[in-house]
CSV table of C-alpha atoms and ligand atoms in Angstrom, one decimal:
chain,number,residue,atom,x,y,z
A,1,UNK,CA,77.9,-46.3,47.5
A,2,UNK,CA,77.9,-48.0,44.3
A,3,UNK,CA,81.3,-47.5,42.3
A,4,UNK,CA,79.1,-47.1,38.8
A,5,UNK,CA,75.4,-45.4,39.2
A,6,UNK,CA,73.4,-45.4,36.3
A,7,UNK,CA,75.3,-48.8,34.9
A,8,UNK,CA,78.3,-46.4,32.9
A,9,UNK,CA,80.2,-48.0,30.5
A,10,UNK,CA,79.1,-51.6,31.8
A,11,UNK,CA,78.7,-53.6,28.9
A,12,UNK,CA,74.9,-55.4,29.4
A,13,UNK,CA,74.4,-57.0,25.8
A,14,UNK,CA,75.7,-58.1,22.6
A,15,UNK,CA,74.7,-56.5,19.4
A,16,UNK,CA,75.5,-56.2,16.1
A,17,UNK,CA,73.3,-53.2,15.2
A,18,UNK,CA,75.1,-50.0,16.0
A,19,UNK,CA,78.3,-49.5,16.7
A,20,UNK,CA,79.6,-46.4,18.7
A,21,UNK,CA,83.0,-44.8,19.1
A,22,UNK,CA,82.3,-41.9,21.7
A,23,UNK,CA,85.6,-40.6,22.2
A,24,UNK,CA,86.6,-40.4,18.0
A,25,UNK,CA,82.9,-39.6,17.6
A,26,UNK,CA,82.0,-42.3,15.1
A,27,UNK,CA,78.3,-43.8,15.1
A,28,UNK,CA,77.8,-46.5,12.8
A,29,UNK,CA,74.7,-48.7,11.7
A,30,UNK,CA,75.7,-51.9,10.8
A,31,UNK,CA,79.1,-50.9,10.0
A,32,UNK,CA,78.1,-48.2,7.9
A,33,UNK,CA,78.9,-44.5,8.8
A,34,UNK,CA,75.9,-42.6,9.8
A,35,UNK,CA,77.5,-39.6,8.0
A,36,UNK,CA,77.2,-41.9,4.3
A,37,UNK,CA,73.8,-42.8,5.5
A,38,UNK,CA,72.3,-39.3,6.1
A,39,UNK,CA,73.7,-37.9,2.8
A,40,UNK,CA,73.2,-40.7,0.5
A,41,UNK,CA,70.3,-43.1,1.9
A,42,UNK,CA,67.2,-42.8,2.8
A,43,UNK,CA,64.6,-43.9,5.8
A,44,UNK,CA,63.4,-46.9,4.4
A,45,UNK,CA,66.5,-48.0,3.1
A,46,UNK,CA,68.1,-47.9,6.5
A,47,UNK,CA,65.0,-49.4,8.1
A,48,UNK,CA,66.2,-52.6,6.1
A,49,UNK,CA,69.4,-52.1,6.8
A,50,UNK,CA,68.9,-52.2,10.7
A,51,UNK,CA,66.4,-55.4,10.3
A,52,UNK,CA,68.4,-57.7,8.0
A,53,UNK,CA,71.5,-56.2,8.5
A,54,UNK,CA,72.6,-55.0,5.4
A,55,UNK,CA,71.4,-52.9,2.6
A,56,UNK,CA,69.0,-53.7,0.3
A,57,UNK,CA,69.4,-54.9,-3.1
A,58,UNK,CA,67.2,-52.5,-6.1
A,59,UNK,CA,64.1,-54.8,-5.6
A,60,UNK,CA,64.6,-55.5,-2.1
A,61,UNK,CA,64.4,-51.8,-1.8
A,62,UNK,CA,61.2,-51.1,-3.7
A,63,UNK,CA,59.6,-53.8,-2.0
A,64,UNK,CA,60.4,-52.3,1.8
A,65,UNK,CA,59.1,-49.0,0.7
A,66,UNK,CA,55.9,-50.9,-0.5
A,67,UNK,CA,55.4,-52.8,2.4
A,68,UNK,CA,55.8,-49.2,4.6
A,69,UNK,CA,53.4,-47.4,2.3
A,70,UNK,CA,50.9,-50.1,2.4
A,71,UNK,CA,51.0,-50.5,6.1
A,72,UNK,CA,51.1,-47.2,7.1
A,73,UNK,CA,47.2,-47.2,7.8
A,74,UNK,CA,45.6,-47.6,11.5
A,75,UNK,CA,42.9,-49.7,12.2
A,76,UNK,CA,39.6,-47.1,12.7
A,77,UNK,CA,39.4,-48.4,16.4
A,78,UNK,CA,42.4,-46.2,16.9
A,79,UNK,CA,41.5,-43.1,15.3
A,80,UNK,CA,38.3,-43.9,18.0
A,81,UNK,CA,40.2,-44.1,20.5
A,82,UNK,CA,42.8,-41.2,20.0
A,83,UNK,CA,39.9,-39.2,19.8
A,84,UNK,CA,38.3,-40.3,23.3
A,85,UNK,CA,42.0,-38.8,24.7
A,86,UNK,CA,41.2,-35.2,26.4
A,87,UNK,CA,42.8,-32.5,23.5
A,88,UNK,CA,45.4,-31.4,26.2
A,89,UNK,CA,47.1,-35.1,26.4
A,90,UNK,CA,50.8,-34.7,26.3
A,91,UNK,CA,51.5,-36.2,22.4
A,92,UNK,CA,53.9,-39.0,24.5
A,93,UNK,CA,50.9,-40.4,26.5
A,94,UNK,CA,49.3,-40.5,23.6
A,95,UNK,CA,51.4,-42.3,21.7
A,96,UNK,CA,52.6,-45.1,24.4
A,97,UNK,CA,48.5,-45.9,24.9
A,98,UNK,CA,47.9,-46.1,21.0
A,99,UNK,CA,50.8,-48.0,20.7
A,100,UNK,CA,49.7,-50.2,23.4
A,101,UNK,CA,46.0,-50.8,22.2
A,102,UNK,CA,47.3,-51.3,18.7
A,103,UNK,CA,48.0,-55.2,20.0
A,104,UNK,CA,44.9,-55.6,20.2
A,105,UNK,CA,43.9,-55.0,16.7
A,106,UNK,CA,47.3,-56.9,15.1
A,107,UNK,CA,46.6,-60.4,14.2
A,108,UNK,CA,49.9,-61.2,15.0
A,109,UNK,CA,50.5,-59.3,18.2
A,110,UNK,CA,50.9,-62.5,20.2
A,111,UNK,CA,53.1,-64.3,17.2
A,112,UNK,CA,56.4,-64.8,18.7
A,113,UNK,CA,57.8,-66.1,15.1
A,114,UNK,CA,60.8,-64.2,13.6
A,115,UNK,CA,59.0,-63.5,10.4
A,116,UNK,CA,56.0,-62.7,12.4
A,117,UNK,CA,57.9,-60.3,14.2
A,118,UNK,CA,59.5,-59.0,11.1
A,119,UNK,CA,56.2,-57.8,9.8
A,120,UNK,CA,55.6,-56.4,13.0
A,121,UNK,CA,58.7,-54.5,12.6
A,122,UNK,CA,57.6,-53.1,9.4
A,123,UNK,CA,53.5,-52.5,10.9
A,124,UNK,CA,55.0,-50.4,13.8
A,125,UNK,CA,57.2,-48.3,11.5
A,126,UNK,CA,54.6,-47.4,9.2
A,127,UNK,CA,51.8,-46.7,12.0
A,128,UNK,CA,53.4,-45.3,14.4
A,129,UNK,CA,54.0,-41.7,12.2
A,130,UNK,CA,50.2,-42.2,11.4
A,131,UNK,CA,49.4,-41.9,15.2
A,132,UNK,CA,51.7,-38.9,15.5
A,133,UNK,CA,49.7,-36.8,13.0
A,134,UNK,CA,46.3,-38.5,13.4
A,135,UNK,CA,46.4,-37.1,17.5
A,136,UNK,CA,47.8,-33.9,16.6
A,137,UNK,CA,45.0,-33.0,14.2
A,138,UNK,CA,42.5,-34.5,16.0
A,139,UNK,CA,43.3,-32.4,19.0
A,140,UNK,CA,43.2,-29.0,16.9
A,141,UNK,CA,39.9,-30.0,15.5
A,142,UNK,CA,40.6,-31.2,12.6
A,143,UNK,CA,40.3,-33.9,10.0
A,144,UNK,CA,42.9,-36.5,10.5
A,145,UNK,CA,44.6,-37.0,7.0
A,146,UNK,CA,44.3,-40.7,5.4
A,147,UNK,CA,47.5,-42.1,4.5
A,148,UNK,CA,49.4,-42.6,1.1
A,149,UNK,CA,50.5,-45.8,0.4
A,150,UNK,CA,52.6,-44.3,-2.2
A,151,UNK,CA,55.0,-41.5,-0.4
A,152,UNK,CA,57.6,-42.3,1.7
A,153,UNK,CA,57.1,-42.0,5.7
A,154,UNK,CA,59.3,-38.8,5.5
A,155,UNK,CA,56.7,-37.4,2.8
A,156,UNK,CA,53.8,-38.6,3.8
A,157,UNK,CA,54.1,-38.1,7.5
A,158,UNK,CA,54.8,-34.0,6.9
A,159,UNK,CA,51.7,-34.4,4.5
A,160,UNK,CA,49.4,-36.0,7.1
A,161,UNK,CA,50.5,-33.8,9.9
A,162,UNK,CA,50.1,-30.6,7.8
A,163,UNK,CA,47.4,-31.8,5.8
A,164,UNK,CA,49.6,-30.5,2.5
A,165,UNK,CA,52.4,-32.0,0.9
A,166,UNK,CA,55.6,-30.4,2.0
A,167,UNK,CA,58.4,-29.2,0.1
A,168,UNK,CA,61.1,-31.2,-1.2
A,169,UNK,CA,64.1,-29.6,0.7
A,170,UNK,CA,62.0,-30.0,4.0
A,171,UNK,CA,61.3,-33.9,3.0
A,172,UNK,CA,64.7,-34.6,2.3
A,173,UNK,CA,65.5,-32.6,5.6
A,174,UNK,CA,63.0,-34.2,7.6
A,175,UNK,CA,64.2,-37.7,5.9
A,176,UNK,CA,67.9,-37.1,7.4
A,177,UNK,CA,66.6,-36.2,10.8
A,178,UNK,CA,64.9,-40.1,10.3
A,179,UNK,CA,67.8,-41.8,9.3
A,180,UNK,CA,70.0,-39.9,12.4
A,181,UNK,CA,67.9,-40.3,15.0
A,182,UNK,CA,67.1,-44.4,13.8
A,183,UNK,CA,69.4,-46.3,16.7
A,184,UNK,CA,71.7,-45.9,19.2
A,185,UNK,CA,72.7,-48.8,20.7
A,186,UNK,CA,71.9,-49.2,24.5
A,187,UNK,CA,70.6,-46.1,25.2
A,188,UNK,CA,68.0,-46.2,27.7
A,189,UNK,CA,64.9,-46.6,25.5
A,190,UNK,CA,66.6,-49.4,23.9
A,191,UNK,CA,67.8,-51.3,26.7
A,192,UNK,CA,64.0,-50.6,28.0
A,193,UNK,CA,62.7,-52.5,24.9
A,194,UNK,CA,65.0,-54.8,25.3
A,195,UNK,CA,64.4,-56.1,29.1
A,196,UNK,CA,61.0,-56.3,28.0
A,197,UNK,CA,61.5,-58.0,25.3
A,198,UNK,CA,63.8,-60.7,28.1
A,199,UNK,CA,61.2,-61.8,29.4
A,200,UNK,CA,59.6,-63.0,26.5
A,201,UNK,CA,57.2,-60.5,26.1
A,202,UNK,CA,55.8,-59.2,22.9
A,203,UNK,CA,57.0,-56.5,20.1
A,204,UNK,CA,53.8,-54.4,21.1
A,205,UNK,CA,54.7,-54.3,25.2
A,206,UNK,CA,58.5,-54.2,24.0
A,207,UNK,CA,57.7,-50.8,22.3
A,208,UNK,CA,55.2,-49.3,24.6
A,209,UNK,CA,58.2,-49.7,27.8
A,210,UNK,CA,60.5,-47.9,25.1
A,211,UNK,CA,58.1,-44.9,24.4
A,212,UNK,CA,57.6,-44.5,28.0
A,213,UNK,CA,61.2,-44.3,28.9
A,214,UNK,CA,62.1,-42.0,25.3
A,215,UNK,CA,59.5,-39.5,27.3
A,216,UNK,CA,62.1,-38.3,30.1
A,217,UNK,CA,64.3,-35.2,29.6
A,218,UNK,CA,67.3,-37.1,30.2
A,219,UNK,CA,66.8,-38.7,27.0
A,220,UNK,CA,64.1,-38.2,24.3
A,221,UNK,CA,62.3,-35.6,26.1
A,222,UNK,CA,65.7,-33.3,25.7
A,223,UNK,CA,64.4,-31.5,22.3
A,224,UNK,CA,61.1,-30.4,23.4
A,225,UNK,CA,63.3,-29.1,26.5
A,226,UNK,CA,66.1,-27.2,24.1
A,227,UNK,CA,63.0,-25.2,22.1
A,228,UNK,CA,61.5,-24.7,25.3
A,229,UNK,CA,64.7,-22.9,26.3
A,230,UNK,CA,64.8,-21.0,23.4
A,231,UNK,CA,61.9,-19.6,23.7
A,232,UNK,CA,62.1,-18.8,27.2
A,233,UNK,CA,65.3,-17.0,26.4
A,234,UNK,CA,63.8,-14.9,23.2
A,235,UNK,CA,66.6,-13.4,22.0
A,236,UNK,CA,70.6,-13.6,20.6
A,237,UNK,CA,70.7,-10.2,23.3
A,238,UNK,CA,69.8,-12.7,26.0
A,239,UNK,CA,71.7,-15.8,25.5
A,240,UNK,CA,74.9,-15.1,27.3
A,241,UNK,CA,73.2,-13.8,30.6
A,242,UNK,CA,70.3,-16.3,30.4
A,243,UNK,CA,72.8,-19.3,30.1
A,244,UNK,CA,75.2,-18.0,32.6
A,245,UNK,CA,72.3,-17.8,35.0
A,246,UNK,CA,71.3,-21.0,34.9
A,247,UNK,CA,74.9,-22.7,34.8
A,248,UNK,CA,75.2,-20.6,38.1
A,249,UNK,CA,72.0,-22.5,39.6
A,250,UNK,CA,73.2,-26.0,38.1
A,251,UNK,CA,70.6,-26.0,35.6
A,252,UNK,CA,71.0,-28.6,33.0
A,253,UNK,CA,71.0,-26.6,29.7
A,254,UNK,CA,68.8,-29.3,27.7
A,255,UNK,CA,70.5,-30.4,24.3
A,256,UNK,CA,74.3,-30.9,25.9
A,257,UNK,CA,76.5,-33.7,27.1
A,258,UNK,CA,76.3,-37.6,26.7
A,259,UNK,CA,77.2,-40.3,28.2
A,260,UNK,CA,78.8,-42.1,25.4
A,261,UNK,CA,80.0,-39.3,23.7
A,262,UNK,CA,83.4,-37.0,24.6
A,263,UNK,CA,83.9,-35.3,21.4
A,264,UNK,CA,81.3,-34.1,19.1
A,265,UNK,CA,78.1,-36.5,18.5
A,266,UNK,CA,78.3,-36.8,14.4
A,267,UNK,CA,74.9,-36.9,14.4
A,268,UNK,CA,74.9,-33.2,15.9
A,269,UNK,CA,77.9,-32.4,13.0
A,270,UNK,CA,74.7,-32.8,10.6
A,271,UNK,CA,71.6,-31.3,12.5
A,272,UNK,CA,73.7,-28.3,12.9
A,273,UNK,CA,74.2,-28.0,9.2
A,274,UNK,CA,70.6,-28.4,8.6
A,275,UNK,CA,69.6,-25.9,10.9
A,276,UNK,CA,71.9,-23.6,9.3
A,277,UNK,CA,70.5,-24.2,6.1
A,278,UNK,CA,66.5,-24.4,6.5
A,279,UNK,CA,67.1,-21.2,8.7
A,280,UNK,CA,68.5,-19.3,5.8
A,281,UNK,CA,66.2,-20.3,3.0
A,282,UNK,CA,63.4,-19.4,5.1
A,283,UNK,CA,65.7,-15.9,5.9
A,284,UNK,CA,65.0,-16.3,9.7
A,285,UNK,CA,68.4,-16.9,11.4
A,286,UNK,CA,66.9,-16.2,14.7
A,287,UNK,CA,66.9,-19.9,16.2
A,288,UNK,CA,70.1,-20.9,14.6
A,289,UNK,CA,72.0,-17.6,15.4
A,290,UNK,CA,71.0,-18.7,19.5
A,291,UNK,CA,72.0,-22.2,19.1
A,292,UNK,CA,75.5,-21.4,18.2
A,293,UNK,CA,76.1,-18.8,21.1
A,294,UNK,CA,74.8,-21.7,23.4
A,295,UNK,CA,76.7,-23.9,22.0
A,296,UNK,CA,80.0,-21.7,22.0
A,297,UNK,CA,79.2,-20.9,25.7
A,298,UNK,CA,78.6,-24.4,26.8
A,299,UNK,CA,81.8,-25.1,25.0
A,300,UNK,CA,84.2,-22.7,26.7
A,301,UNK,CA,82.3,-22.7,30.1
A,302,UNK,CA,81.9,-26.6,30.7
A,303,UNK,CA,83.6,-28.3,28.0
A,304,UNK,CA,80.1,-30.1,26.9
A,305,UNK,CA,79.3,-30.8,23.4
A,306,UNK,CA,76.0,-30.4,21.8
A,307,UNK,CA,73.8,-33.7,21.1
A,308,UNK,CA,71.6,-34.9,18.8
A,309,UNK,CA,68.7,-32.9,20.3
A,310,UNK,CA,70.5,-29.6,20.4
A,311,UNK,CA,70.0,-28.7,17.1
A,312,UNK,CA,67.0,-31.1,15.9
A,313,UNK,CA,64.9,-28.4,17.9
A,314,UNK,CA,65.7,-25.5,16.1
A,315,UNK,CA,65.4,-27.6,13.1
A,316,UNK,CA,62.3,-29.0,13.4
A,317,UNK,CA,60.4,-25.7,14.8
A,318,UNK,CA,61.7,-24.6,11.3
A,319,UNK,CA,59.7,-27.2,9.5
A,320,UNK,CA,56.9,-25.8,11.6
A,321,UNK,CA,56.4,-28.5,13.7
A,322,UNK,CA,54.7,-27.6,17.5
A,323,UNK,CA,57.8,-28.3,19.9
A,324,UNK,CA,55.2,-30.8,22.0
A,325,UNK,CA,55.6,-33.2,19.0
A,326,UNK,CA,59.6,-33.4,18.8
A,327,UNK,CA,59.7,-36.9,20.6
A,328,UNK,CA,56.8,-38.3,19.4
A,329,UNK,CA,59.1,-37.7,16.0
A,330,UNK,CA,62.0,-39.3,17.7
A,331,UNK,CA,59.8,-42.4,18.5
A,332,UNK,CA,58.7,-42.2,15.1
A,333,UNK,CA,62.6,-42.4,13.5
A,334,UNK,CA,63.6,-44.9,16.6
A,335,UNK,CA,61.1,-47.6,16.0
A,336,UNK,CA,63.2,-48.8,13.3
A,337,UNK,CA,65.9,-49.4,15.9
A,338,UNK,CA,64.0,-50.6,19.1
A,339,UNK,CA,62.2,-53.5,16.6
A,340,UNK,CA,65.6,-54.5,15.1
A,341,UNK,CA,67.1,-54.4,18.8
A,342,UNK,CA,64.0,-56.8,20.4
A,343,UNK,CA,64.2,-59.6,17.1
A,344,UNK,CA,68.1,-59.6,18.1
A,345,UNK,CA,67.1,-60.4,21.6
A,346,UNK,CA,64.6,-62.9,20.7
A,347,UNK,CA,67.0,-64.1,18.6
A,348,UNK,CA,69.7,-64.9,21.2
A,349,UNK,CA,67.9,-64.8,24.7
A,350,UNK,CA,68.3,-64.3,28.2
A,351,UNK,CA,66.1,-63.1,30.8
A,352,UNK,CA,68.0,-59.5,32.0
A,353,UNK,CA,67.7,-59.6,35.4
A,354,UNK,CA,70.7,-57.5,37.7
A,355,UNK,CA,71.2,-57.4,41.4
A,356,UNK,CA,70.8,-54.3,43.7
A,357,UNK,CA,73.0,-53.3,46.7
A,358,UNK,CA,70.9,-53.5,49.5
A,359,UNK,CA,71.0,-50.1,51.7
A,360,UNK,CA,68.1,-50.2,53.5
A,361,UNK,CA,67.5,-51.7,57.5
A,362,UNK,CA,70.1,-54.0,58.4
A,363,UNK,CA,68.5,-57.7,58.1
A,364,UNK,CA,67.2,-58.9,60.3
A,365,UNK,CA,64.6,-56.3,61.7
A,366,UNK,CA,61.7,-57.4,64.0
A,367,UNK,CA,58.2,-57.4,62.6
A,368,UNK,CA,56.3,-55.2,65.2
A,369,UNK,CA,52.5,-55.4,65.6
A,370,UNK,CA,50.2,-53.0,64.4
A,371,UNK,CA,49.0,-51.8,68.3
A,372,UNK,CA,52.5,-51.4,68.7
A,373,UNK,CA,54.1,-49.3,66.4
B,1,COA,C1,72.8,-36.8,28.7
B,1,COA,C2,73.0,-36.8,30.2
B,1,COA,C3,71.8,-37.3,30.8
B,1,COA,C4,74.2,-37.7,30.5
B,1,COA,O1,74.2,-37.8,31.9
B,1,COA,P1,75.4,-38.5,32.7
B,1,COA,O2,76.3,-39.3,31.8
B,1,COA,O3,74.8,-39.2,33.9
B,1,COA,O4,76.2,-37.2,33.2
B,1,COA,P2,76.0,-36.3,34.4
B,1,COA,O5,74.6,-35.9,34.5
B,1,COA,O6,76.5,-37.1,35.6
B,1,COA,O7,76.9,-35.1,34.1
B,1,COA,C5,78.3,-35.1,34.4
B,1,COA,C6,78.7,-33.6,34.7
B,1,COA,O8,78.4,-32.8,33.6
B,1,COA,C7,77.4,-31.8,33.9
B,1,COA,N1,76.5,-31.8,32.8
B,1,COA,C8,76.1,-32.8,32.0
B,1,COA,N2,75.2,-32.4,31.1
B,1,COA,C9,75.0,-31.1,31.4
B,1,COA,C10,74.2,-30.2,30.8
B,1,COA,N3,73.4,-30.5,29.7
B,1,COA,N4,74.2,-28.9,31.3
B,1,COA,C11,75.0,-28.6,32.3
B,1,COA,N5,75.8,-29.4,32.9
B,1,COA,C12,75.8,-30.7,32.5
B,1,COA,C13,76.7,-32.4,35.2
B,1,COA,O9,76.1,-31.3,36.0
B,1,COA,C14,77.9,-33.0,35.9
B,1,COA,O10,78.7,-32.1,36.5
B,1,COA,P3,79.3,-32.3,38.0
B,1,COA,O11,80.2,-33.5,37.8
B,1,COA,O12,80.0,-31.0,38.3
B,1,COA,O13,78.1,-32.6,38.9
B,1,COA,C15,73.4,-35.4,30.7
B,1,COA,O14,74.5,-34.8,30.0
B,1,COA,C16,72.2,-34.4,30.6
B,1,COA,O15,71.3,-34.4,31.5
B,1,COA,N6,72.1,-33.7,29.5
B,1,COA,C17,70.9,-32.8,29.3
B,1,COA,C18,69.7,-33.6,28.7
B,1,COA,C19,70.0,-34.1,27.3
B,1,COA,O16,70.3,-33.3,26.4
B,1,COA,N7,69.6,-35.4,27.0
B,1,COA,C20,69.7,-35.9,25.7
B,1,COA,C21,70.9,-36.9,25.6
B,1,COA,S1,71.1,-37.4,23.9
């Protein structure tokens, strides 16, 4: 039996990205406190941030939020083939197959350059919120909404999903939720993206393994799984008997625990804050009022801490947004990370390739005919 199952704590890359304390709770891009970041910067700006590695200078800065704007448009073949997908496609699938047919249509798909790659970086991070919206509408019936070159992806994405422009407390929220969910260091979607990239694949296969593995609800999949929950449960009246049920059956209550984190994740400390505050300017507590009894039940009863997905559920079915969209919207705040993670692998490379312990048939077992078996 292997001492460490799921590769715990082993340290499998160098990065200078994101750096995590889990046990003071600190989560840091570049250095830079996640908590400065979601109250003072913005999505593009950490976009750059992530890519080069620090923040932009004033022109810099206008000229990243350009270069998103103006890129944020799909090539019609998409929009073709998103509509060829069968209405009830799960938004994930969706996504991972746009993502992996948009190759085809990037000039510089096959382009291993770094700068090349760099203004892949920038193509995926505009498109990929485009493909979010364009297959949600499309799947309702509707019109998909063309993009504006001149919002920012938090704005415009609300504006193409909805078809009207959003508020500005529900941008500026919805802009936060970008900028907290944008890397993480090796979690699994990352490290994904990054043994693909190993092998000296490209930034379009690189993403599409990292889509595929965000889907799961140990990881990305979690805050479709925590609304889910929520509505299952219905009420505040329900919470404590509904949870306690479930603990009692070893349920997994979707939205708690981590496996970097043993005190609070910080990037819960501000998702919880949102929720509290979109739920009371809309005067509908409901959501938010659950989440905290969870959350203080899960506390006392198995010491487990909320994570980011925990409240980024009730936060985002606030905003309005169906719950089968929540990780496409991860995937659309996390392909700022998994591009800068796969040009840092390029940039220093070697093939990831562990070793198994073997537990199968002792070798050597005899090859037995067919007529014999
Ligand atoms: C995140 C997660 C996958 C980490 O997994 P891990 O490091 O492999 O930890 P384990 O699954 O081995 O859990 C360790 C113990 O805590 C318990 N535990 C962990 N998360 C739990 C949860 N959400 N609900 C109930 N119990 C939980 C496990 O049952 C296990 O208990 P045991 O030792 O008595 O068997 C795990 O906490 C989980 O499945 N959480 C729910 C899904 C989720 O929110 N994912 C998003 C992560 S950001």
């Amino acid at each position: 039996m292997l001492e460490v199952r799921g590769l715990e704590d082993v340290v499998a890359a160098e990065s200078s990205i994101c750096y995590i304390d889990g046990e003071r709770g600190i989560l840091s891009y570049r250095g830079i406190d996640v908590h400065d970041l979601a109250q003072q910067s913005t999505f593009e700006e950490v976009c750059f941030l992530l890519w080069e590695g620090r923040l932009p200078k004033r022109e810099e800065f206008a000229d990243i939020r350009e270069a998103i704007g103006r890129e944020r448009a799909v090539p019609r073949e998409l929009l073709s083939l998103l509509a060829t997908l069968a209405r009830t496609s799960v938004p994930m699938d969706a996504l991972r197959t746009a993502v992996s047919a948009l190759a085809s249509s990037d000039p510089e798909a096959q382009d291993m350059n770094r700068e090349a790659n760099r203004r892949k970086a920038v193509r995926l991070t505009a498109q990929i919120g485009t493909i979010v919206a364009a297959f949600h509408r499309l799947r309702k019936g509707q019109a998909v909404v063309p993009p504006d070159p001149g919002r920012t992806q938090a704005d415009d994405f609300l504006r193409m999903l909805n078809g009207e422009t959003a508020r500005a407390a529900a941008v500026r929220a919805f802009d936060t939720a970008l900028i907290l969910h944008a890397d993480h260091e090796l979690n699994a979607s990352t490290f994904a993206a990054r043994v693909t990239a190993a092998t000296l694949s490209d930034m379009h296969a690189s993403v599409t393994s990292a889509i595929g593995t965000l889907k799961g609800p140990l990881h990305g999949g979690a805050n479709e799984g925590v609304l889910r929950m929520l509505q299952e449960i219905g009420s505040l009246e329900r919470v404590d008997e509904e949870i306690h049920r479930r603990l009692s059956r070893k349920e997994k209550i979707m939205g708690f625990g981590h496996r970097v984190y043993t005190t609070e994740d910080p990037r819960a400390t501000h998702l919880r804050r949102m929720s509290k505050e979109v739920a009371e300017s809309s005067g509908d507590t409901k959501l938010y009022d659950m989440s905290r009894r969870i959350e203080k039940i899960m506390n006392e009863e198995k010491k487990l801490n909320a994570n980011v997905d925990f409240y980024s559920a009730s936060v985002y079915a606030m905003l309005g947004i169906s719950p089968d969209l929540f990780t496409p919207i991860f995937a659309v705040s996390r392909i700022s990370g998994w591009t800068a993670h796969v040009m840092e692998q390029y940039s220093n490379n070697r093939l990831i390739r562990p070793r198994a312990e073997y537990t199968g048939p002792p070798y050597p077992q005899p090859y037995v005919p067919m007529d014999k078996r």
